[in-house]
Coordinates of C-alpha atoms and ligand atoms in Angstrom, one line a residue:
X1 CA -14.1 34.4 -166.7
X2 CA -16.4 35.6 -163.7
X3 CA -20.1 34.2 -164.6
X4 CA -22.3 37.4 -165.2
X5 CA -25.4 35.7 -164.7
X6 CA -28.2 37.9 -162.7
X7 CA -30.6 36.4 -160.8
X8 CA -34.0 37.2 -161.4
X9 CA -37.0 37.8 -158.7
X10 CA -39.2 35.8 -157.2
X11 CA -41.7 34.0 -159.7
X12 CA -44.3 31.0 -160.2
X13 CA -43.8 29.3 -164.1
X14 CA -47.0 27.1 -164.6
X15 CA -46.2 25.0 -167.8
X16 CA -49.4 23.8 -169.4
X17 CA -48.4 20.8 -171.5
X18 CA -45.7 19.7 -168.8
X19 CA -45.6 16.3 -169.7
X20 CA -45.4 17.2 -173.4
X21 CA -42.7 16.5 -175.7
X22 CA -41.5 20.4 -175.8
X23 CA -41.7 20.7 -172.0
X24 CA -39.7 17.2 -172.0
X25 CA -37.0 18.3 -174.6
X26 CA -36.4 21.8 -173.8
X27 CA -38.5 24.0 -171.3
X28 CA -37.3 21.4 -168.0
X29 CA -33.7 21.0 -169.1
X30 CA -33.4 24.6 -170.2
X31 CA -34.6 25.2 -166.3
X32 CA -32.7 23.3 -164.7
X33 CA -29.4 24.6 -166.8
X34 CA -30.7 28.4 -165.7
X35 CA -31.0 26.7 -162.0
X36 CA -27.4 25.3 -162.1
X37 CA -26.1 28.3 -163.5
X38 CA -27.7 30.2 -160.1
X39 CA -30.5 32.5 -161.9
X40 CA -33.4 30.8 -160.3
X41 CA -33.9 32.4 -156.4
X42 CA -34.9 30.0 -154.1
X43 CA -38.4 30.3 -153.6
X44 CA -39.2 30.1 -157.6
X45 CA -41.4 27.6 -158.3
X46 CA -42.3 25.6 -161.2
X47 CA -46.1 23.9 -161.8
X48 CA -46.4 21.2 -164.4
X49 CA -49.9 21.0 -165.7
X50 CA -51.5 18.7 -168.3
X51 CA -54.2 16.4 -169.2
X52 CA -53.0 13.3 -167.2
X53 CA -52.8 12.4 -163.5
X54 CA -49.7 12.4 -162.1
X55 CA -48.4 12.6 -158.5
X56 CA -46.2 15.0 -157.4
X57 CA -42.8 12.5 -157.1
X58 CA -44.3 10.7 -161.0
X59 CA -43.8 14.5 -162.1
X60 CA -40.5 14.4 -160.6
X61 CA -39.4 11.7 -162.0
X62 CA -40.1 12.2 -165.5
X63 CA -38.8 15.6 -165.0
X64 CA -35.5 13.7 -163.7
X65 CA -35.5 11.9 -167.0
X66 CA -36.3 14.4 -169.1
X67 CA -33.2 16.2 -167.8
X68 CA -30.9 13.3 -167.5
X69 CA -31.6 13.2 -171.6
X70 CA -31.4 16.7 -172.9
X71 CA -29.8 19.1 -170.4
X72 CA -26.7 19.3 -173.1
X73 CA -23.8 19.9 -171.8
X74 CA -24.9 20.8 -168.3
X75 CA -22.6 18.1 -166.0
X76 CA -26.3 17.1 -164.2
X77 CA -24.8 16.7 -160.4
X78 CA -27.1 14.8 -158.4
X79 CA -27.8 17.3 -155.3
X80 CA -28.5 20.0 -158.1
X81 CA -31.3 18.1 -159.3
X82 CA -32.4 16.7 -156.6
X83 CA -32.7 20.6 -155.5
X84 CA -34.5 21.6 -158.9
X85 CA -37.0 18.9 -158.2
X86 CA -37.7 20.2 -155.2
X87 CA -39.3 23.4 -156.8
X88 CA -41.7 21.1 -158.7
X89 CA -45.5 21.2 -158.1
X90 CA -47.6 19.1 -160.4
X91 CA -51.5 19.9 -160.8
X92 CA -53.6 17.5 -163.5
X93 CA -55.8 20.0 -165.4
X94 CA -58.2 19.8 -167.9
X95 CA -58.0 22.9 -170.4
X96 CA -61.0 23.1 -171.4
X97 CA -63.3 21.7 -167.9
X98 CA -63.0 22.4 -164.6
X99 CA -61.0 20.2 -163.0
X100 CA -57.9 21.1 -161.8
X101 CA -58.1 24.7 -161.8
X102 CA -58.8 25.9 -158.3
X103 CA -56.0 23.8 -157.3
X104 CA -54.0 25.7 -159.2
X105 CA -55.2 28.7 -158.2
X106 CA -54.4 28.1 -154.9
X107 CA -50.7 27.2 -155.8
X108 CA -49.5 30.0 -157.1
X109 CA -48.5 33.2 -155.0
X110 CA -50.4 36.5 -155.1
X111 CA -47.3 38.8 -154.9
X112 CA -45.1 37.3 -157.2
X113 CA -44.4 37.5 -161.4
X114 CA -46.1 34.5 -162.7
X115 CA -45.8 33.3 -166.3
X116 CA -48.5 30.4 -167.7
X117 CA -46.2 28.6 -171.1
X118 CA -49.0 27.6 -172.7
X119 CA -47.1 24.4 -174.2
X120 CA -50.0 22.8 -175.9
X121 CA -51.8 22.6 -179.0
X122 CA -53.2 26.6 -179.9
X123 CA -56.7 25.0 -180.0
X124 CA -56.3 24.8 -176.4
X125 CA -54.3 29.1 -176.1
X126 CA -58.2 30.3 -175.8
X127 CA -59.3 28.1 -173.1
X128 CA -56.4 28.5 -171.2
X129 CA -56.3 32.3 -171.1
X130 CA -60.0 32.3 -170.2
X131 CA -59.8 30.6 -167.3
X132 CA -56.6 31.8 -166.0
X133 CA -58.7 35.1 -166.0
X134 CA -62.0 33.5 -164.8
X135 CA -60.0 31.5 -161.6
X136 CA -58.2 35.6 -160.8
X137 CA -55.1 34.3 -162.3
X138 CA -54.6 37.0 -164.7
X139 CA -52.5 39.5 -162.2
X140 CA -51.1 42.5 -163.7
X141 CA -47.7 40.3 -162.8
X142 CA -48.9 37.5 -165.2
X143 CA -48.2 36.5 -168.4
X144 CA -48.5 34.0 -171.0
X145 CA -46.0 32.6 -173.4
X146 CA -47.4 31.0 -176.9
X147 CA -45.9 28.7 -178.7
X148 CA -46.0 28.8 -182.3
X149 CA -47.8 27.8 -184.7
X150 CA -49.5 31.1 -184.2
X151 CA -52.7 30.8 -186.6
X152 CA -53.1 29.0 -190.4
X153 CA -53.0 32.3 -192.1
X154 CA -54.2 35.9 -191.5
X155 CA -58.0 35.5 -190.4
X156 CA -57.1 33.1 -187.5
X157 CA -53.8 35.1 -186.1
X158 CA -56.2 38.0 -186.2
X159 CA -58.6 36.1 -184.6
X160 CA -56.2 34.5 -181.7
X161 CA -54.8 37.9 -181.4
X162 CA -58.1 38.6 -180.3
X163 CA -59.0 36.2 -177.8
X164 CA -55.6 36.4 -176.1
X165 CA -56.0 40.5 -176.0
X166 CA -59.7 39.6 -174.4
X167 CA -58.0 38.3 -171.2
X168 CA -54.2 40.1 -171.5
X169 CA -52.2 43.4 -172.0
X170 CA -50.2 43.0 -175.4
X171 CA -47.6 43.7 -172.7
X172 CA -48.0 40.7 -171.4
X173 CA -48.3 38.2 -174.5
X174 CA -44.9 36.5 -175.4
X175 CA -45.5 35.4 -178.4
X176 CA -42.2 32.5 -179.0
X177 CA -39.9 32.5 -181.6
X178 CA -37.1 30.2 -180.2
X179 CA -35.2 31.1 -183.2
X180 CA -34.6 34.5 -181.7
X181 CA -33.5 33.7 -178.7
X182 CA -30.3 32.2 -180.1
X183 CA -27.0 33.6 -179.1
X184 CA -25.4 34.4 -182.5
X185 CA -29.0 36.2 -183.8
X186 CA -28.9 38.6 -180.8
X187 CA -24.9 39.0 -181.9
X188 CA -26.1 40.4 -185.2
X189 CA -27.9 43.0 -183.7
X190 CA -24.2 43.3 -181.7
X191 CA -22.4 43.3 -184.8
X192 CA -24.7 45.7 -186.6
X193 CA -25.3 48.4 -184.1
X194 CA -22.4 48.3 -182.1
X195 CA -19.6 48.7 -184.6
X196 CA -19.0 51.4 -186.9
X197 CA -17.6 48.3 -189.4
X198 CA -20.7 47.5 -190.9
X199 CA -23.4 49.8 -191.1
X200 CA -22.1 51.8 -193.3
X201 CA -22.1 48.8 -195.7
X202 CA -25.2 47.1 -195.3
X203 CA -27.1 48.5 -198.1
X204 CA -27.9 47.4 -201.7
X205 CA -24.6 49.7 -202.8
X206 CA -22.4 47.1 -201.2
X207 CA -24.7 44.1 -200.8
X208 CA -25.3 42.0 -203.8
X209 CA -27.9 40.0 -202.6
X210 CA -28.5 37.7 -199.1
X211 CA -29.2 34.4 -198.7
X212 CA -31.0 32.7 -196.1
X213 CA -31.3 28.8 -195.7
X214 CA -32.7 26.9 -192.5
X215 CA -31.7 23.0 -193.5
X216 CA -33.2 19.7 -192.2
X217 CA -32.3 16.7 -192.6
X218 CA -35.1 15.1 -190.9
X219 CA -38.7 14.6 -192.4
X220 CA -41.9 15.0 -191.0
X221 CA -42.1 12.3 -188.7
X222 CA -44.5 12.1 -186.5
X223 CA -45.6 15.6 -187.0
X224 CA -47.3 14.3 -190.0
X225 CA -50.9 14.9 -189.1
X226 CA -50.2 18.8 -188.6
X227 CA -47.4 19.4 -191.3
X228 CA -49.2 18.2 -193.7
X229 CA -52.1 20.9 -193.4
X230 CA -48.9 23.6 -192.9
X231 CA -46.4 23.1 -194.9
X232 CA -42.9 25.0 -195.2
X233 CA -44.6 28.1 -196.2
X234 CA -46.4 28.5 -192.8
X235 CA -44.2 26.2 -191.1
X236 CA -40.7 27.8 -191.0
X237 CA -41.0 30.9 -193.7
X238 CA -44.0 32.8 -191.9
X239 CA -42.1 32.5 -188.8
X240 CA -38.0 31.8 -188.2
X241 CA -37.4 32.6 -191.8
X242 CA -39.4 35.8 -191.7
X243 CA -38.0 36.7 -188.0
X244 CA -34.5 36.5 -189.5
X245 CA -35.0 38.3 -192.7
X246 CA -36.4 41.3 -190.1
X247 CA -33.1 41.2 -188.0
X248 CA -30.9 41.3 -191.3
X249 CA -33.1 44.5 -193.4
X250 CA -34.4 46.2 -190.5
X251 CA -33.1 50.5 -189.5
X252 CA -30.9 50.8 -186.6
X253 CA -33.8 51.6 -183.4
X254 CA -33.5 54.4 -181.7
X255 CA -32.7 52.1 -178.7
X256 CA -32.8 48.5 -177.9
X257 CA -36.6 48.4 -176.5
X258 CA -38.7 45.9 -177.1
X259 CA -41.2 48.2 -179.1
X260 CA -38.7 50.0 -181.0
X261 CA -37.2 46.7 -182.1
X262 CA -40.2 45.2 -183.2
X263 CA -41.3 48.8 -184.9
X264 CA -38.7 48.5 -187.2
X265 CA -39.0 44.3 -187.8
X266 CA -42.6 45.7 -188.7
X267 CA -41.7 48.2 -191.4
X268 CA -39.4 45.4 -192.6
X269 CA -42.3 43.3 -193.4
X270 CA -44.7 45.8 -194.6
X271 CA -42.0 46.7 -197.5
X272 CA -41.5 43.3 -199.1
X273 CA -42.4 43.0 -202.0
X274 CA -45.3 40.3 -203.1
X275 CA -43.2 37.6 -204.3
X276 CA -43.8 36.7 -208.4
X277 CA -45.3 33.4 -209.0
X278 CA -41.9 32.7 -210.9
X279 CA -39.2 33.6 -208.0
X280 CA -41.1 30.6 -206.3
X281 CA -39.8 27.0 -205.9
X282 CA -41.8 24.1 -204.3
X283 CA -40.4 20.9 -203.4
X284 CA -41.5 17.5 -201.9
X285 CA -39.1 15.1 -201.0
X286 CA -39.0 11.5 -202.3
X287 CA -37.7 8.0 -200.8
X288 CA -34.4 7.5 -200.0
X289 CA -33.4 4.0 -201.4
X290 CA -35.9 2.1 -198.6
X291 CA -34.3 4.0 -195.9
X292 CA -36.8 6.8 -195.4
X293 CA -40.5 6.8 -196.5
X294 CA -41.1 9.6 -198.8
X295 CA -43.1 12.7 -197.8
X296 CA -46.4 11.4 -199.3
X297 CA -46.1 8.0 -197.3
X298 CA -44.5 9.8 -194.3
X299 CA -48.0 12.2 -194.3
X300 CA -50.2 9.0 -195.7
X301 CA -51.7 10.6 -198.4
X302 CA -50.4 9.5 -201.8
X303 CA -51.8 13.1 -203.9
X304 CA -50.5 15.4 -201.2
X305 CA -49.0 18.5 -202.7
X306 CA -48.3 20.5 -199.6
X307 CA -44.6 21.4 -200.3
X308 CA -41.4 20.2 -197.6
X309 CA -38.9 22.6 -199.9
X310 CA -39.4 26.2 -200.6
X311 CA -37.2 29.1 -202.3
X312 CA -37.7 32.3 -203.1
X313 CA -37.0 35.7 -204.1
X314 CA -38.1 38.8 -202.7
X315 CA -37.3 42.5 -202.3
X316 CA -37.5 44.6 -199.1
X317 CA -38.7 47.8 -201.3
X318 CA -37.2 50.5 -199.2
X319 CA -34.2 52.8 -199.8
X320 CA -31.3 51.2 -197.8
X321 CA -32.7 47.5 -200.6
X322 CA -33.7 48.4 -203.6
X323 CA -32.1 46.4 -206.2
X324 CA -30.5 44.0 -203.3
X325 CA -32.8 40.7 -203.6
X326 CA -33.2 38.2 -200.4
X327 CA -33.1 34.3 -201.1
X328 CA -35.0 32.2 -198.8
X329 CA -34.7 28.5 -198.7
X330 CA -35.8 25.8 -196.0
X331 CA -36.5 22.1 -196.5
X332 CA -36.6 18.7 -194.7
X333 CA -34.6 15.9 -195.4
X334 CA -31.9 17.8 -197.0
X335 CA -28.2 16.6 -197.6
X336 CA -27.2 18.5 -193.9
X337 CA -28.7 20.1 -191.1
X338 CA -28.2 23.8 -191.5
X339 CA -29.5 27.5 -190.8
X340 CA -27.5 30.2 -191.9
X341 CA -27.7 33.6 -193.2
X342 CA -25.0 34.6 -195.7
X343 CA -25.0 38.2 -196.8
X344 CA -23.0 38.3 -199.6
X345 CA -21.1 41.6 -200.6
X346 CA -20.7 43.2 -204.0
X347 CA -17.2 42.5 -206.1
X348 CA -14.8 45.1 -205.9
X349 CA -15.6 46.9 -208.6
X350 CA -12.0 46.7 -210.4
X351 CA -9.4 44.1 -209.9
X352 CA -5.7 45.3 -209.5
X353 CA -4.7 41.4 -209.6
X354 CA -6.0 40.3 -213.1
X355 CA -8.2 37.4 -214.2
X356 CA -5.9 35.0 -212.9
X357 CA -6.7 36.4 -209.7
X358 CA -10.4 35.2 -209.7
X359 CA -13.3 36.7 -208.3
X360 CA -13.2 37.6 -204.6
X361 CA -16.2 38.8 -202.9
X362 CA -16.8 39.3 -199.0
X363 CA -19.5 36.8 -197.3
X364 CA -20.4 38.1 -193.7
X365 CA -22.1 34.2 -192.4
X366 CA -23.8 33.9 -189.5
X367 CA -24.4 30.2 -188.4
X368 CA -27.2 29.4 -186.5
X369 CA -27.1 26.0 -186.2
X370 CA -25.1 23.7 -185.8
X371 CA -21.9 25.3 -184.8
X372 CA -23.3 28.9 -183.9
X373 CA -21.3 32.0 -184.9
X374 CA -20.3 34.6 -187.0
X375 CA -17.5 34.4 -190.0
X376 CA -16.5 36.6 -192.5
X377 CA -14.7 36.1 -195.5
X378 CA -11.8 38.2 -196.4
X379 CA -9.8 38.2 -199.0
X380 CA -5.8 38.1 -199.1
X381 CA -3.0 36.8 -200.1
X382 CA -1.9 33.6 -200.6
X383 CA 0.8 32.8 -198.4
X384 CA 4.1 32.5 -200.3
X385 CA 6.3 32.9 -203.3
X386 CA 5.2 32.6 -206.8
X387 CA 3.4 35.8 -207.4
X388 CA 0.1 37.2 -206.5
X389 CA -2.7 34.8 -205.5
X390 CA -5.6 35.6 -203.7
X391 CA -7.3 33.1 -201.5
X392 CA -10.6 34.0 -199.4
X393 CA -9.8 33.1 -195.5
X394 CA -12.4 33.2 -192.4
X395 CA -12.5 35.6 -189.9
X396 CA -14.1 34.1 -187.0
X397 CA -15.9 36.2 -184.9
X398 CA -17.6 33.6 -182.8
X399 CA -16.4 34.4 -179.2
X400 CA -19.9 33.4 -176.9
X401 CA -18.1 30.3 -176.1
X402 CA -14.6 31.8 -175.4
X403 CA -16.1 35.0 -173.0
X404 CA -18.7 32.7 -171.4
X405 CA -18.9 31.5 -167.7
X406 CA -15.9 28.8 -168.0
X407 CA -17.1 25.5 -169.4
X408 CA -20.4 25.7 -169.7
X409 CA -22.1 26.1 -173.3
X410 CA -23.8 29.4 -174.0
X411 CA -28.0 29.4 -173.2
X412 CA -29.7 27.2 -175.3
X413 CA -32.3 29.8 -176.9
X414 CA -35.4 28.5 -174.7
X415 CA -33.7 28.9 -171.2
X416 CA -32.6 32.4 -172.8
X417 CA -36.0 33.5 -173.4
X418 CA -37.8 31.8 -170.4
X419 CA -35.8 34.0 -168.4
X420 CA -36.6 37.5 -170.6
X421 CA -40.3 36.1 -169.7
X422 CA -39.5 36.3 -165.9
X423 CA -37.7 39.9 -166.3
X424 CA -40.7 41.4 -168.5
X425 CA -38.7 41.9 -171.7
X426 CA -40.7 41.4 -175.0
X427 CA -37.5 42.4 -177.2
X428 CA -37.4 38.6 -178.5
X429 CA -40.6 38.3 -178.7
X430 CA -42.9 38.9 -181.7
X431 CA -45.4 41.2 -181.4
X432 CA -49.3 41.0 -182.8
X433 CA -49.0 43.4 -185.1
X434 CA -45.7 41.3 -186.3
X435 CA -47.5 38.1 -186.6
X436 CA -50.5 39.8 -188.7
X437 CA -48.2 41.5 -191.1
X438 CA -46.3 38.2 -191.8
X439 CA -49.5 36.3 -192.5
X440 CA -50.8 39.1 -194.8
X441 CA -47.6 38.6 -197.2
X442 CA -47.7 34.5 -196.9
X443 CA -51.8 34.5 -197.3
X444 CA -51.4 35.3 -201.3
X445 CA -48.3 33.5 -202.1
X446 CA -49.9 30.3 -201.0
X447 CA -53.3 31.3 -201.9
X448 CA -52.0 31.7 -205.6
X449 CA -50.4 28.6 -206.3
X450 CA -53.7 26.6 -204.8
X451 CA -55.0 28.8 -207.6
X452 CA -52.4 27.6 -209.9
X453 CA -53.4 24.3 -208.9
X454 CA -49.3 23.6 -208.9
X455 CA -48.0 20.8 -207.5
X456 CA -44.4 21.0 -205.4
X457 CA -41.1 19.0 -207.5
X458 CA -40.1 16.0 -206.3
X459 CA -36.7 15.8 -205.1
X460 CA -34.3 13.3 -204.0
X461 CA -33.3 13.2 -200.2
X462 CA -30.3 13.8 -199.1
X463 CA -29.8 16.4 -202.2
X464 CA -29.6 19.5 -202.2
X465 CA -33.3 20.1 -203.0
X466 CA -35.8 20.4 -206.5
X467 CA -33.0 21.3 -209.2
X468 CA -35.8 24.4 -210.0
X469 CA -34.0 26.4 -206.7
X470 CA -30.7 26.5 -208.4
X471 CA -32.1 27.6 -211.6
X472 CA -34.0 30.2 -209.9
X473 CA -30.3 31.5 -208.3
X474 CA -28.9 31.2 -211.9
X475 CA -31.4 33.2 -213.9
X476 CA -29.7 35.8 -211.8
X477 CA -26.2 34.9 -212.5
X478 CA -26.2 33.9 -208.5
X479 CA -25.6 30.7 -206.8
X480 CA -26.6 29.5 -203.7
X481 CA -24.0 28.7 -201.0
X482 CA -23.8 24.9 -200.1
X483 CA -25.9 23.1 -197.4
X484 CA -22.7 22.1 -195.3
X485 CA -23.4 20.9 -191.9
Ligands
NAD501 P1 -47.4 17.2 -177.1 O1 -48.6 16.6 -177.8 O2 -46.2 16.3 -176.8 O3 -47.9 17.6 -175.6 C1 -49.2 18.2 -175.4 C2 -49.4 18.5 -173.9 O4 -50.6 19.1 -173.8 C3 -49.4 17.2 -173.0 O5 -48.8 17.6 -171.8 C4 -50.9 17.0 -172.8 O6 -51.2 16.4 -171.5 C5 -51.4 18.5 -172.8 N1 -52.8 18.6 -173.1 C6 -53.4 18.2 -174.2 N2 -54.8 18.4 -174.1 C7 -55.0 19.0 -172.9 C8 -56.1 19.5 -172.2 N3 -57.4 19.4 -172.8 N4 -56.0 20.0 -171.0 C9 -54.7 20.0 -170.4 N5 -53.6 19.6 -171.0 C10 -53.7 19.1 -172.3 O7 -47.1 18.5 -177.8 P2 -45.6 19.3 -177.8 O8 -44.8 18.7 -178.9 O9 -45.1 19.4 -176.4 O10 -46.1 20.7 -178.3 C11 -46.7 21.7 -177.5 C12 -46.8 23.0 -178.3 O11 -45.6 23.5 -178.6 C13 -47.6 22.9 -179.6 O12 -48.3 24.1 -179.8 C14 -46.5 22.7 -180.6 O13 -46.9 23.2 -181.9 C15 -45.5 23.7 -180.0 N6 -44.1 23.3 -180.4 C16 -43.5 22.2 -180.1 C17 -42.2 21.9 -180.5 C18 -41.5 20.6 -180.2 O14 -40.3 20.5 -180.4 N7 -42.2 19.6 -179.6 C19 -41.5 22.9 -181.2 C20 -42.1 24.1 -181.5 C21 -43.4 24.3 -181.1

């Protein structure tokens, strides 16, 4: 297969937070893939900036390392990354002071696009923008990417929306969901809107209900400090949970455009529904026999009862849902590392085959991780004599791996979206407005069980999470699908 990758133009990236564990992990490695794979032109250049002094070949090296480590799947051949390390510029920089900031200015080019990934703590987001502006950074070619978390709740997204909007065009604020950039996600919207198959299907007269789960099986570790203030409510479900929920409910737009996307991921989340104080389960996870801490001694605080497990119900009260609920369910330290959305279809509404048959339903699953892609589950006929058996097979319909450049792995979602950044394309990005109307539906479901004064279930880890979340399933004569890795 002839690789169909397009180079893009010309363009400064300034990471701020370069020697930061995100930079280390994915933003580097995911450059260096997009480099290999011939996307980055020549004269691209990439500035590392943070808090500590480096020199220009320290930089290098720990880039080196960092991509030695995690480019995945990327053969790392020497001369390539001897070449990629060759576009790196280091400049030590205090966010918040002076220092470093005219050196900067003078590194980056006055013709070109240049994007600032503000990979640090969002205490820092407001310093940063302001003196990108004050120093004559802020070019209409520039923009800034943001990490999440994007505020604690409604007041401070409003009030970061703010400060960012002081200093840049909406246009130009890419607000990151990594979770969006994932291959099989943007093959939903593929699957969806480019078949005739399954539109006419996805609404609450052939759905029964959909499920969403993003499985952990880690714990807090040393995220500790911050997660314990967060939680899985702001954590995961304001965000990847949220994002995902929009891609599944949301109209067809008129085209793919990053505004008439996120128009419709709007009016997604303006129609849920408040969720009942009763279609919520909280867990926290306990010790598992000496070999992990629990979540209390893992956060050191032994009364904590910010919650590591949450399900729930809710409704997208529109026409194409009502009467089709949507599960959600994320946790740490659960029995396998697992996101995947399952969107379960309705029965048929007679059976030809008798009881003996059993109940058959179609499940359209999309895998996000591990393993991404796209199954569904059909129902035929067992193969063989002795009568009429059914027996539910998978359809795969995971092909990025089979139509991609010849063996390589598909994008890992950061590269992906780095390089929307470069081309100016805010389709996988979330927008303000977005962010805002998330936090306005999570700010009461958290605000009323502090009310409540409730405290999350303990559960084992390993399991499957707080017994509570089946129960919650079962009240509705539903179950969940298991957490298989
Ligand atoms: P980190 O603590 O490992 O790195 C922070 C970086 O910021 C360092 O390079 C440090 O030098 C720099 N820095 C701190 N204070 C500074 C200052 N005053 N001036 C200049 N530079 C300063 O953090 P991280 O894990 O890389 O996370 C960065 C951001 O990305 C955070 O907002 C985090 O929430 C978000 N994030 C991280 C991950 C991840 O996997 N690490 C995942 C999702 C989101």
């Amino acid at each position: 297969m002839v690789s169909r990758v397009i180079p893009v133009d010309p363009f400064d990236l300034v990471i701020f937070g370069g020697t930061g564990d995100l930079a280390r992990r994915k933003i580097l490695p995911g450059l260096f893939r997009r480099h290999c794979a011939g996307q980055i032109p020549d004269e691209a250049a990439i500035i590392g900036a943070a808090r500590t002094q480096h020199s220009r070949s320290e930089y290098r090296s720990f880039a080196a390392e960092a991509i030695r480590e995690f480019a995945n799947g990327q053969p790392c051949d020497e001369g390539a990354l001897a070449a990629f390390l060759d576009r790196l510029q280091y400049v030590a920089i205090d966010a918040r002071g002076t220092q470093g900031w005219a050196e900067l200015a003078g590194q980056v080019h006055p013709d070109r696009v240049r994007a600032f990934y503000f990979s640090v703590g969002p205490a820092l987001f407001g310093d940063l923008a302001e003196r990108i502006h004050l120093h004559g950074m802020a070019t209409d070619d520039a923009r800034i990417v943001v990490e999440k978390p994007f505020g604690h709740d409604l007041a401070s997204a409003r009030a970061l929306n703010a400060t960012l909007a002081a200093h840049f065009q909406e246009g130009q604020i890419y607000r990151i969901d990594h979770y969006l950039g994932k291959e099989t996600v943007q093959n939903l919207m593929a699957i969806r809107f480019g078949n005739m198959l399954f539109e006419p299907l996805w609404n609450s007269q052939y759905v029964d209900h959909i499920q969403i789960t993003v499985a952990e099986t880690v714990g807090v570790g040393g995220r500790g400090e911050y997660y314990d203030k967060a939680g899985a409510m702001r954590d995961m479900v304001q965000n990847h949970l949220m994002q995902l929920l929009c891609l599944i409910a949301m109209e067809p737009p008129a085209k793919f455009d990053p505004d008439a996307v996120r128009d419709e991921k709007l009016k997604v989340i303006r129609a849920l529904d408040p969720v009942e104080p009763h279609h919520i389960v909280r867990g926290q996870y306990e010790a598992q026999d000496g070999a992990h801490p629990s979540y209390r001694d893992a956060v050191g605080d032994p009364r904590s009862s910010t919650e590591s497990y949450i399900a729930l119900k809710t409704h997208v009260s529109n026409w194409r849902w009502a009467g089709t609920p949507i599960y959600l369910r994320t946790g740490k330290r659960l029995v396998a590392r697992s996101s995947v959305i399952n969107v379960m279809f309705k029965d048929a509404p007679h059976s030809i085959f008798g009881q003996e048959a059993g109940r058959h339903a179609n499940v359209l699953s999309i895998r996000l991780q591990p393993n991404e892609g796209i199954t569904l589950l059909v129902t035929i006929k067992e193969p063989g004599p002795g009568g009429m058996r059914l027996v539910d097979v998978p359809l795969d319909m995971t092909f990025a791996k089979a139509l991609g450049p010849e063996g390589e792995d598909p994008p890992d979602a950061y590269e992906r979206l780095i390089m929307d950044v470069i081309r100016g394309n805010q389709t996988l990005f979330m927008r303000g407005d977005e962010v805002e109307a998330a936090w306005a539906w999570t700010d009461p479901i958290i605000a009323g069980w502090k009310s409540r004064g409730e405290v999350p279930k303990p559960y084992e880890s390993g399991s499957n999470g707080p017994g509570d979340a089946d129960l919650l399933m079962q009240r509705d004569r539903r179950a969940w699908r298991g957490i298989k890795p």
